[in-house]
mmCIF file of the C-alpha atoms, coordinates in Angstrom:
data_MODEL
# 
_entry.id   MODEL 
# 
loop_
_atom_site.group_PDB 
_atom_site.id 
_atom_site.type_symbol 
_atom_site.label_atom_id 
_atom_site.label_alt_id 
_atom_site.label_comp_id 
_atom_site.label_asym_id 
_atom_site.label_entity_id 
_atom_site.label_seq_id 
_atom_site.pdbx_PDB_ins_code 
_atom_site.Cartn_x 
_atom_site.Cartn_y 
_atom_site.Cartn_z 
_atom_site.occupancy 
_atom_site.B_iso_or_equiv 
_atom_site.pdbx_formal_charge 
_atom_site.auth_seq_id 
_atom_site.auth_comp_id 
_atom_site.auth_asym_id 
_atom_site.auth_atom_id 
_atom_site.pdbx_PDB_model_num 
ATOM 1   C CA . MET A 1 1   ? 1.363   -55.434 38.074  1.00 0.00 ? 1   MET A CA 1 
ATOM 2   C CA . ARG A 1 2   ? -1.710  -56.641 37.169  1.00 0.00 ? 2   ARG A CA 1 
ATOM 3   C CA . ARG A 1 3   ? -4.300  -54.447 37.322  1.00 0.00 ? 3   ARG A CA 1 
ATOM 4   C CA . THR A 1 4   ? -7.373  -54.837 39.615  1.00 0.00 ? 4   THR A CA 1 
ATOM 5   C CA . PRO A 1 5   ? -11.008 -54.434 38.255  1.00 0.00 ? 5   PRO A CA 1 
ATOM 6   C CA . ASN A 1 6   ? -11.583 -51.361 40.163  1.00 0.00 ? 6   ASN A CA 1 
ATOM 7   C CA . SER A 1 7   ? -8.381  -49.370 38.929  1.00 0.00 ? 7   SER A CA 1 
ATOM 8   C CA . MET A 1 8   ? -9.837  -50.478 35.228  1.00 0.00 ? 8   MET A CA 1 
ATOM 9   C CA . THR A 1 9   ? -13.216 -48.775 36.252  1.00 0.00 ? 9   THR A CA 1 
ATOM 10  C CA . ARG A 1 10  ? -11.513 -45.711 37.474  1.00 0.00 ? 10  ARG A CA 1 
ATOM 11  C CA . HIS A 1 11  ? -9.350  -45.565 33.854  1.00 0.00 ? 11  HIS A CA 1 
ATOM 12  C CA . ILE A 1 12  ? -12.063 -45.676 31.300  1.00 0.00 ? 12  ILE A CA 1 
ATOM 13  C CA . ARG A 1 13  ? -13.959 -43.376 33.232  1.00 0.00 ? 13  ARG A CA 1 
ATOM 14  C CA . LEU A 1 14  ? -11.080 -40.244 33.406  1.00 0.00 ? 14  LEU A CA 1 
ATOM 15  C CA . ARG A 1 15  ? -10.765 -41.450 29.643  1.00 0.00 ? 15  ARG A CA 1 
ATOM 16  C CA . ARG A 1 16  ? -14.638 -40.056 28.816  1.00 0.00 ? 16  ARG A CA 1 
ATOM 17  C CA . HIS A 1 17  ? -14.000 -37.178 30.409  1.00 0.00 ? 17  HIS A CA 1 
ATOM 18  C CA . ALA A 1 18  ? -10.790 -35.800 28.794  1.00 0.00 ? 18  ALA A CA 1 
ATOM 19  C CA . GLY A 1 19  ? -13.372 -33.721 26.424  1.00 0.00 ? 19  GLY A CA 1 
ATOM 20  C CA . PHE A 1 20  ? -14.959 -30.817 26.164  1.00 0.00 ? 20  PHE A CA 1 
ATOM 21  C CA . THR A 1 21  ? -18.030 -29.351 28.331  1.00 0.00 ? 21  THR A CA 1 
ATOM 22  C CA . MET A 1 22  ? -20.721 -27.924 26.268  1.00 0.00 ? 22  MET A CA 1 
ATOM 23  C CA . VAL A 1 23  ? -20.008 -24.895 27.911  1.00 0.00 ? 23  VAL A CA 1 
ATOM 24  C CA . GLU A 1 24  ? -16.761 -24.476 26.854  1.00 0.00 ? 24  GLU A CA 1 
ATOM 25  C CA . LEU A 1 25  ? -17.423 -25.035 22.996  1.00 0.00 ? 25  LEU A CA 1 
ATOM 26  C CA . ILE A 1 26  ? -20.584 -22.821 23.111  1.00 0.00 ? 26  ILE A CA 1 
ATOM 27  C CA . ILE A 1 27  ? -18.263 -20.127 24.567  1.00 0.00 ? 27  ILE A CA 1 
ATOM 28  C CA . VAL A 1 28  ? -15.393 -20.410 21.548  1.00 0.00 ? 28  VAL A CA 1 
ATOM 29  C CA . MET A 1 29  ? -18.243 -20.590 18.547  1.00 0.00 ? 29  MET A CA 1 
ATOM 30  C CA . VAL A 1 30  ? -19.613 -17.158 20.341  1.00 0.00 ? 30  VAL A CA 1 
ATOM 31  C CA . LEU A 1 31  ? -16.064 -15.963 20.583  1.00 0.00 ? 31  LEU A CA 1 
ATOM 32  C CA . ILE A 1 32  ? -15.263 -16.721 17.086  1.00 0.00 ? 32  ILE A CA 1 
ATOM 33  C CA . GLY A 1 33  ? -18.846 -15.100 15.706  1.00 0.00 ? 33  GLY A CA 1 
ATOM 34  C CA . ILE A 1 34  ? -17.956 -12.388 17.936  1.00 0.00 ? 34  ILE A CA 1 
ATOM 35  C CA . LEU A 1 35  ? -14.270 -12.077 15.737  1.00 0.00 ? 35  LEU A CA 1 
ATOM 36  C CA . GLY A 1 36  ? -15.370 -12.972 12.955  1.00 0.00 ? 36  GLY A CA 1 
ATOM 37  C CA . ALA A 1 37  ? -18.560 -10.345 12.795  1.00 0.00 ? 37  ALA A CA 1 
ATOM 38  C CA . VAL A 1 38  ? -15.752 -7.859  13.705  1.00 0.00 ? 38  VAL A CA 1 
ATOM 39  C CA . GLY A 1 39  ? -13.023 -8.596  11.191  1.00 0.00 ? 39  GLY A CA 1 
ATOM 40  C CA . MET A 1 40  ? -15.881 -9.124  8.510   1.00 0.00 ? 40  MET A CA 1 
ATOM 41  C CA . SER A 1 41  ? -16.301 -5.572  9.072   1.00 0.00 ? 41  SER A CA 1 
ATOM 42  C CA . MET A 1 42  ? -13.546 -4.018  7.924   1.00 0.00 ? 42  MET A CA 1 
ATOM 43  C CA . PHE A 1 43  ? -13.682 -5.974  4.587   1.00 0.00 ? 43  PHE A CA 1 
ATOM 44  C CA . PHE A 1 44  ? -16.190 -4.215  3.396   1.00 0.00 ? 44  PHE A CA 1 
ATOM 45  C CA . ASP A 1 45  ? -15.071 -0.882  3.264   1.00 0.00 ? 45  ASP A CA 1 
ATOM 46  C CA . ARG A 1 46  ? -12.152 -0.808  1.749   1.00 0.00 ? 46  ARG A CA 1 
ATOM 47  C CA . LYS A 1 47  ? -11.244 2.878   1.238   1.00 0.00 ? 47  LYS A CA 1 
ATOM 48  C CA . GLY A 1 48  ? -8.831  3.166   4.312   1.00 0.00 ? 48  GLY A CA 1 
ATOM 49  C CA . TYR A 1 49  ? -6.696  0.484   3.100   1.00 0.00 ? 49  TYR A CA 1 
ATOM 50  C CA . ASP A 1 50  ? -7.180  1.269   -0.459  1.00 0.00 ? 50  ASP A CA 1 
ATOM 51  C CA . ALA A 1 51  ? -5.620  5.155   0.539   1.00 0.00 ? 51  ALA A CA 1 
ATOM 52  C CA . GLU A 1 52  ? -3.287  3.095   2.556   1.00 0.00 ? 52  GLU A CA 1 
ATOM 53  C CA . ALA A 1 53  ? -2.054  1.184   -0.030  1.00 0.00 ? 53  ALA A CA 1 
ATOM 54  C CA . PHE A 1 54  ? -2.038  3.698   -2.561  1.00 0.00 ? 54  PHE A CA 1 
ATOM 55  C CA . ALA A 1 55  ? 0.039   6.374   -0.318  1.00 0.00 ? 55  ALA A CA 1 
ATOM 56  C CA . GLU A 1 56  ? 2.717   3.672   0.122   1.00 0.00 ? 56  GLU A CA 1 
ATOM 57  C CA . GLN A 1 57  ? 3.039   2.966   -3.536  1.00 0.00 ? 57  GLN A CA 1 
ATOM 58  C CA . SER A 1 58  ? 3.139   6.490   -4.468  1.00 0.00 ? 58  SER A CA 1 
ATOM 59  C CA . ARG A 1 59  ? 5.488   7.379   -1.383  1.00 0.00 ? 59  ARG A CA 1 
ATOM 60  C CA . ALA A 1 60  ? 7.634   4.237   -3.405  1.00 0.00 ? 60  ALA A CA 1 
ATOM 61  C CA . MET A 1 61  ? 7.542   5.615   -6.969  1.00 0.00 ? 61  MET A CA 1 
ATOM 62  C CA . LEU A 1 62  ? 9.027   9.042   -5.891  1.00 0.00 ? 62  LEU A CA 1 
ATOM 63  C CA . ARG A 1 63  ? 12.025  6.685   -4.226  1.00 0.00 ? 63  ARG A CA 1 
ATOM 64  C CA . TYR A 1 64  ? 11.904  5.095   -7.347  1.00 0.00 ? 64  TYR A CA 1 
ATOM 65  C CA . ALA A 1 65  ? 11.968  7.718   -10.022 1.00 0.00 ? 65  ALA A CA 1 
ATOM 66  C CA . GLN A 1 66  ? 15.275  9.787   -7.686  1.00 0.00 ? 66  GLN A CA 1 
ATOM 67  C CA . LYS A 1 67  ? 16.742  6.955   -7.713  1.00 0.00 ? 67  LYS A CA 1 
ATOM 68  C CA . LEU A 1 68  ? 16.494  5.973   -10.788 1.00 0.00 ? 68  LEU A CA 1 
ATOM 69  C CA . ALA A 1 69  ? 17.529  9.813   -12.058 1.00 0.00 ? 69  ALA A CA 1 
ATOM 70  C CA . VAL A 1 70  ? 20.747  9.123   -10.117 1.00 0.00 ? 70  VAL A CA 1 
ATOM 71  C CA . GLY A 1 71  ? 21.223  5.640   -11.007 1.00 0.00 ? 71  GLY A CA 1 
ATOM 72  C CA . GLN A 1 72  ? 20.773  7.116   -14.653 1.00 0.00 ? 72  GLN A CA 1 
ATOM 73  C CA . ASN A 1 73  ? 22.083  10.463  -14.518 1.00 0.00 ? 73  ASN A CA 1 
ATOM 74  C CA . ARG A 1 74  ? 18.930  11.834  -15.979 1.00 0.00 ? 74  ARG A CA 1 
ATOM 75  C CA . MET A 1 75  ? 16.399  13.714  -15.584 1.00 0.00 ? 75  MET A CA 1 
ATOM 76  C CA . VAL A 1 76  ? 12.687  11.411  -14.269 1.00 0.00 ? 76  VAL A CA 1 
ATOM 77  C CA . TYR A 1 77  ? 9.333   13.148  -14.275 1.00 0.00 ? 77  TYR A CA 1 
ATOM 78  C CA . VAL A 1 78  ? 6.370   12.232  -11.645 1.00 0.00 ? 78  VAL A CA 1 
ATOM 79  C CA . GLN A 1 79  ? 3.016   13.656  -13.241 1.00 0.00 ? 79  GLN A CA 1 
ATOM 80  C CA . PHE A 1 80  ? 0.435   14.058  -11.243 1.00 0.00 ? 80  PHE A CA 1 
ATOM 81  C CA . GLU A 1 81  ? -2.748  13.438  -13.433 1.00 0.00 ? 81  GLU A CA 1 
ATOM 82  C CA . GLU A 1 82  ? -6.522  13.361  -11.770 1.00 0.00 ? 82  GLU A CA 1 
ATOM 83  C CA . ASP A 1 83  ? -6.864  9.080   -12.363 1.00 0.00 ? 83  ASP A CA 1 
ATOM 84  C CA . ARG A 1 84  ? -3.285  8.445   -12.739 1.00 0.00 ? 84  ARG A CA 1 
ATOM 85  C CA . ILE A 1 85  ? 0.272   9.138   -11.023 1.00 0.00 ? 85  ILE A CA 1 
ATOM 86  C CA . ALA A 1 86  ? 2.898   8.130   -13.982 1.00 0.00 ? 86  ALA A CA 1 
ATOM 87  C CA . LEU A 1 87  ? 6.867   8.375   -14.282 1.00 0.00 ? 87  LEU A CA 1 
ATOM 88  C CA . CYS A 1 88  ? 8.523   9.671   -17.662 1.00 0.00 ? 88  CYS A CA 1 
ATOM 89  C CA . TYR A 1 89  ? 11.861  10.937  -19.358 1.00 0.00 ? 89  TYR A CA 1 
ATOM 90  C CA . GLU A 1 90  ? 10.256  13.788  -20.691 1.00 0.00 ? 90  GLU A CA 1 
ATOM 91  C CA . ASN A 1 91  ? 8.615   16.666  -19.874 1.00 0.00 ? 91  ASN A CA 1 
ATOM 92  C CA . SER A 1 92  ? 5.546   16.271  -21.970 1.00 0.00 ? 92  SER A CA 1 
ATOM 93  C CA . MET A 1 93  ? 2.278   15.038  -21.213 1.00 0.00 ? 93  MET A CA 1 
ATOM 94  C CA . PRO A 1 94  ? 0.697   12.921  -21.763 1.00 0.00 ? 94  PRO A CA 1 
ATOM 95  C CA . CYS A 1 95  ? 4.464   10.846  -21.362 1.00 0.00 ? 95  CYS A CA 1 
ATOM 96  C CA . ALA A 1 96  ? 5.253   9.818   -24.642 1.00 0.00 ? 96  ALA A CA 1 
ATOM 97  C CA . PRO A 1 97  ? 5.452   5.451   -25.702 1.00 0.00 ? 97  PRO A CA 1 
ATOM 98  C CA . ALA A 1 98  ? 9.002   5.703   -26.002 1.00 0.00 ? 98  ALA A CA 1 
ATOM 99  C CA . ALA A 1 99  ? 9.505   7.975   -22.784 1.00 0.00 ? 99  ALA A CA 1 
ATOM 100 C CA . GLN A 1 100 ? 7.577   5.930   -20.603 1.00 0.00 ? 100 GLN A CA 1 
ATOM 101 C CA . VAL A 1 101 ? 9.395   4.676   -17.228 1.00 0.00 ? 101 VAL A CA 1 
ATOM 102 C CA . HIS A 1 102 ? 9.531   0.947   -17.011 1.00 0.00 ? 102 HIS A CA 1 
ATOM 103 C CA . ALA A 1 103 ? 8.423   -1.003  -13.856 1.00 0.00 ? 103 ALA A CA 1 
ATOM 104 C CA . PRO A 1 104 ? 10.718  -2.677  -11.769 1.00 0.00 ? 104 PRO A CA 1 
ATOM 105 C CA . GLY A 1 105 ? 9.686   -5.353  -11.305 1.00 0.00 ? 105 GLY A CA 1 
ATOM 106 C CA . GLY A 1 106 ? 8.273   -5.467  -14.823 1.00 0.00 ? 106 GLY A CA 1 
ATOM 107 C CA . SER A 1 107 ? 4.833   -4.952  -14.651 1.00 0.00 ? 107 SER A CA 1 
ATOM 108 C CA . ALA A 1 108 ? 2.998   -2.499  -12.143 1.00 0.00 ? 108 ALA A CA 1 
ATOM 109 C CA . SER A 1 109 ? 0.853   -3.018  -9.902  1.00 0.00 ? 109 SER A CA 1 
ATOM 110 C CA . GLY A 1 110 ? -1.623  -0.279  -9.492  1.00 0.00 ? 110 GLY A CA 1 
ATOM 111 C CA . ALA A 1 111 ? -2.258  -0.253  -13.989 1.00 0.00 ? 111 ALA A CA 1 
ATOM 112 C CA . ASP A 1 112 ? -5.097  -0.377  -15.397 1.00 0.00 ? 112 ASP A CA 1 
ATOM 113 C CA . ALA A 1 113 ? -7.408  1.064   -18.217 1.00 0.00 ? 113 ALA A CA 1 
ATOM 114 C CA . ALA A 1 114 ? -5.677  4.910   -17.165 1.00 0.00 ? 114 ALA A CA 1 
ATOM 115 C CA . CYS A 1 115 ? -2.352  4.070   -17.315 1.00 0.00 ? 115 CYS A CA 1 
ATOM 116 C CA . GLY A 1 116 ? -2.630  1.753   -20.728 1.00 0.00 ? 116 GLY A CA 1 
ATOM 117 C CA . THR A 1 117 ? 0.283   -1.026  -20.300 1.00 0.00 ? 117 THR A CA 1 
ATOM 118 C CA . SER A 1 118 ? 1.446   -2.724  -17.749 1.00 0.00 ? 118 SER A CA 1 
ATOM 119 C CA . ALA A 1 119 ? 5.430   -2.288  -18.112 1.00 0.00 ? 119 ALA A CA 1 
ATOM 120 C CA . TRP A 1 120 ? 4.662   1.686   -17.491 1.00 0.00 ? 120 TRP A CA 1 
ATOM 121 C CA . TYR A 1 121 ? 5.592   1.878   -13.806 1.00 0.00 ? 121 TYR A CA 1 
ATOM 122 C CA . CYS A 1 122 ? 2.279   3.795   -13.866 1.00 0.00 ? 122 CYS A CA 1 
ATOM 123 C CA . LEU A 1 123 ? -0.168  4.320   -11.111 1.00 0.00 ? 123 LEU A CA 1 
ATOM 124 C CA . ALA A 1 124 ? -3.671  4.196   -10.888 1.00 0.00 ? 124 ALA A CA 1 
ATOM 125 C CA . ARG A 1 125 ? -5.693  5.831   -8.618  1.00 0.00 ? 125 ARG A CA 1 
ATOM 126 C CA . PRO A 1 126 ? -8.493  3.948   -7.039  1.00 0.00 ? 126 PRO A CA 1 
ATOM 127 C CA . SER A 1 127 ? -12.156 4.525   -7.157  1.00 0.00 ? 127 SER A CA 1 
ATOM 128 C CA . GLY A 1 128 ? -13.349 6.479   -3.975  1.00 0.00 ? 128 GLY A CA 1 
ATOM 129 C CA . ILE A 1 129 ? -9.699  7.986   -3.139  1.00 0.00 ? 129 ILE A CA 1 
ATOM 130 C CA . GLU A 1 130 ? -9.015  11.370  -4.039  1.00 0.00 ? 130 GLU A CA 1 
ATOM 131 C CA . TYR A 1 131 ? -5.950  12.913  -4.271  1.00 0.00 ? 131 TYR A CA 1 
ATOM 132 C CA . SER A 1 132 ? -4.245  16.769  -4.237  1.00 0.00 ? 132 SER A CA 1 
ATOM 133 C CA . THR A 1 133 ? -1.472  18.076  -4.216  1.00 0.00 ? 133 THR A CA 1 
ATOM 134 C CA . SER A 1 134 ? -0.234  20.863  -2.664  1.00 0.00 ? 134 SER A CA 1 
ATOM 135 C CA . LEU A 1 135 ? 1.052   22.987  -5.514  1.00 0.00 ? 135 LEU A CA 1 
ATOM 136 C CA . PRO A 1 136 ? -0.883  24.236  -8.590  1.00 0.00 ? 136 PRO A CA 1 
ATOM 137 C CA . PHE A 1 137 ? 1.672   22.407  -11.422 1.00 0.00 ? 137 PHE A CA 1 
ATOM 138 C CA . ASN A 1 138 ? 1.027   18.640  -11.756 1.00 0.00 ? 138 ASN A CA 1 
ATOM 139 C CA . GLN A 1 139 ? 5.016   17.357  -12.121 1.00 0.00 ? 139 GLN A CA 1 
ATOM 140 C CA . ILE A 1 140 ? 7.930   17.452  -10.208 1.00 0.00 ? 140 ILE A CA 1 
ATOM 141 C CA . SER A 1 141 ? 11.265  16.250  -11.356 1.00 0.00 ? 141 SER A CA 1 
ATOM 142 C CA . PHE A 1 142 ? 14.481  14.533  -10.532 1.00 0.00 ? 142 PHE A CA 1 
ATOM 143 C CA . ASP A 1 143 ? 18.043  15.564  -12.041 1.00 0.00 ? 143 ASP A CA 1 
ATOM 144 C CA . ALA A 1 144 ? 21.348  13.560  -12.018 1.00 0.00 ? 144 ALA A CA 1 
ATOM 145 C CA . LEU A 1 145 ? 22.056  14.223  -8.123  1.00 0.00 ? 145 LEU A CA 1 
ATOM 146 C CA . GLY A 1 146 ? 18.561  13.595  -7.208  1.00 0.00 ? 146 GLY A CA 1 
ATOM 147 C CA . ARG A 1 147 ? 17.118  17.194  -6.115  1.00 0.00 ? 147 ARG A CA 1 
ATOM 148 C CA . PRO A 1 148 ? 13.501  17.560  -7.009  1.00 0.00 ? 148 PRO A CA 1 
ATOM 149 C CA . ASP A 1 149 ? 12.323  20.746  -9.202  1.00 0.00 ? 149 ASP A CA 1 
ATOM 150 C CA . ASN A 1 150 ? 9.247   21.858  -10.570 1.00 0.00 ? 150 ASN A CA 1 
ATOM 151 C CA . PRO A 1 151 ? 9.551   21.402  -14.018 1.00 0.00 ? 151 PRO A CA 1 
ATOM 152 C CA . SER A 1 152 ? 6.510   24.000  -15.525 1.00 0.00 ? 152 SER A CA 1 
ATOM 153 C CA . SER A 1 153 ? 7.314   27.087  -13.069 1.00 0.00 ? 153 SER A CA 1 
ATOM 154 C CA . LYS A 1 154 ? 10.636  29.583  -12.714 1.00 0.00 ? 154 LYS A CA 1 
ATOM 155 C CA . ASP A 1 155 ? 9.434   29.760  -8.968  1.00 0.00 ? 155 ASP A CA 1 
ATOM 156 C CA . GLU A 1 156 ? 12.246  28.289  -7.042  1.00 0.00 ? 156 GLU A CA 1 
ATOM 157 C CA . PHE A 1 157 ? 10.972  24.230  -5.714  1.00 0.00 ? 157 PHE A CA 1 
ATOM 158 C CA . ALA A 1 158 ? 9.803   25.023  -1.834  1.00 0.00 ? 158 ALA A CA 1 
ATOM 159 C CA . GLY A 1 159 ? 8.827   21.224  -1.162  1.00 0.00 ? 159 GLY A CA 1 
ATOM 160 C CA . PHE A 1 160 ? 5.884   19.059  -2.183  1.00 0.00 ? 160 PHE A CA 1 
ATOM 161 C CA . SER A 1 161 ? 3.037   16.990  -0.629  1.00 0.00 ? 161 SER A CA 1 
ATOM 162 C CA . VAL A 1 162 ? 0.294   15.739  -1.903  1.00 0.00 ? 162 VAL A CA 1 
ATOM 163 C CA . GLU A 1 163 ? -2.830  14.572  0.228   1.00 0.00 ? 163 GLU A CA 1 
ATOM 164 C CA . ILE A 1 164 ? -4.610  10.844  -0.012  1.00 0.00 ? 164 ILE A CA 1 
ATOM 165 C CA . ASN A 1 165 ? -8.054  10.869  1.765   1.00 0.00 ? 165 ASN A CA 1 
ATOM 166 C CA . GLY A 1 166 ? -9.963  7.911   1.330   1.00 0.00 ? 166 GLY A CA 1 
ATOM 167 C CA . ASP A 1 167 ? -11.529 6.773   4.785   1.00 0.00 ? 167 ASP A CA 1 
ATOM 168 C CA . GLY A 1 168 ? -12.020 10.955  6.362   1.00 0.00 ? 168 GLY A CA 1 
ATOM 169 C CA . SER A 1 169 ? -8.783  10.657  7.229   1.00 0.00 ? 169 SER A CA 1 
ATOM 170 C CA . SER A 1 170 ? -5.300  12.163  5.082   1.00 0.00 ? 170 SER A CA 1 
ATOM 171 C CA . ARG A 1 171 ? -2.224  10.531  4.276   1.00 0.00 ? 171 ARG A CA 1 
ATOM 172 C CA . SER A 1 172 ? 0.515   12.766  2.926   1.00 0.00 ? 172 SER A CA 1 
ATOM 173 C CA . VAL A 1 173 ? 3.326   11.822  0.913   1.00 0.00 ? 173 VAL A CA 1 
ATOM 174 C CA . GLY A 1 174 ? 6.034   14.360  0.717   1.00 0.00 ? 174 GLY A CA 1 
ATOM 175 C CA . VAL A 1 175 ? 9.451   15.281  -1.342  1.00 0.00 ? 175 VAL A CA 1 
ATOM 176 C CA . THR A 1 176 ? 11.373  18.352  0.424   1.00 0.00 ? 176 THR A CA 1 
ATOM 177 C CA . LEU A 1 177 ? 13.032  20.826  -0.844  1.00 0.00 ? 177 LEU A CA 1 
ATOM 178 C CA . GLU A 1 178 ? 16.990  20.024  -2.226  1.00 0.00 ? 178 GLU A CA 1 
ATOM 179 C CA . THR A 1 179 ? 17.408  16.618  -0.312  1.00 0.00 ? 179 THR A CA 1 
ATOM 180 C CA . GLY A 1 180 ? 14.535  15.105  -2.385  1.00 0.00 ? 180 GLY A CA 1 
ATOM 181 C CA . TYR A 1 181 ? 13.269  13.160  0.538   1.00 0.00 ? 181 TYR A CA 1 
ATOM 182 C CA . VAL A 1 182 ? 10.037  11.314  0.386   1.00 0.00 ? 182 VAL A CA 1 
# 
């Protein structure tokens, strides 16, 4: 079928109007700007992200300590110091290098100058983040059955929690009595 000159002009006219209008482009640019401003403000205050990450890494460290104690049929100690949380095979503060628990992946992601070697399963407290323990002792242990205990006190273990603060809100990491559930 042959096209007439009139149908060709209509076809060309339709092709010209297939793009975006200036108003549509401006609206999209304004929306991207608003979303960018809201998104960028989240990156300037990292305390909330750091506190949440520190809480999750602390939970993972406590779970690993419990599973390691059961798996290796030996005591594993979790030490809570001012600038770090670390795992050790001995009831000594600070942990001797020979008694340091190695990180499961070969190196600890949260290690820095507070932890020394990166092979040790040690979690350094990020700057701007504070944490406190529910009891006045600075370490707990897991026995070969995965039960938590307080090695520095003769009192019966009644559970344990760590409160982590960094952005005005509190995150809790707890270990329950007898079961050791983290």
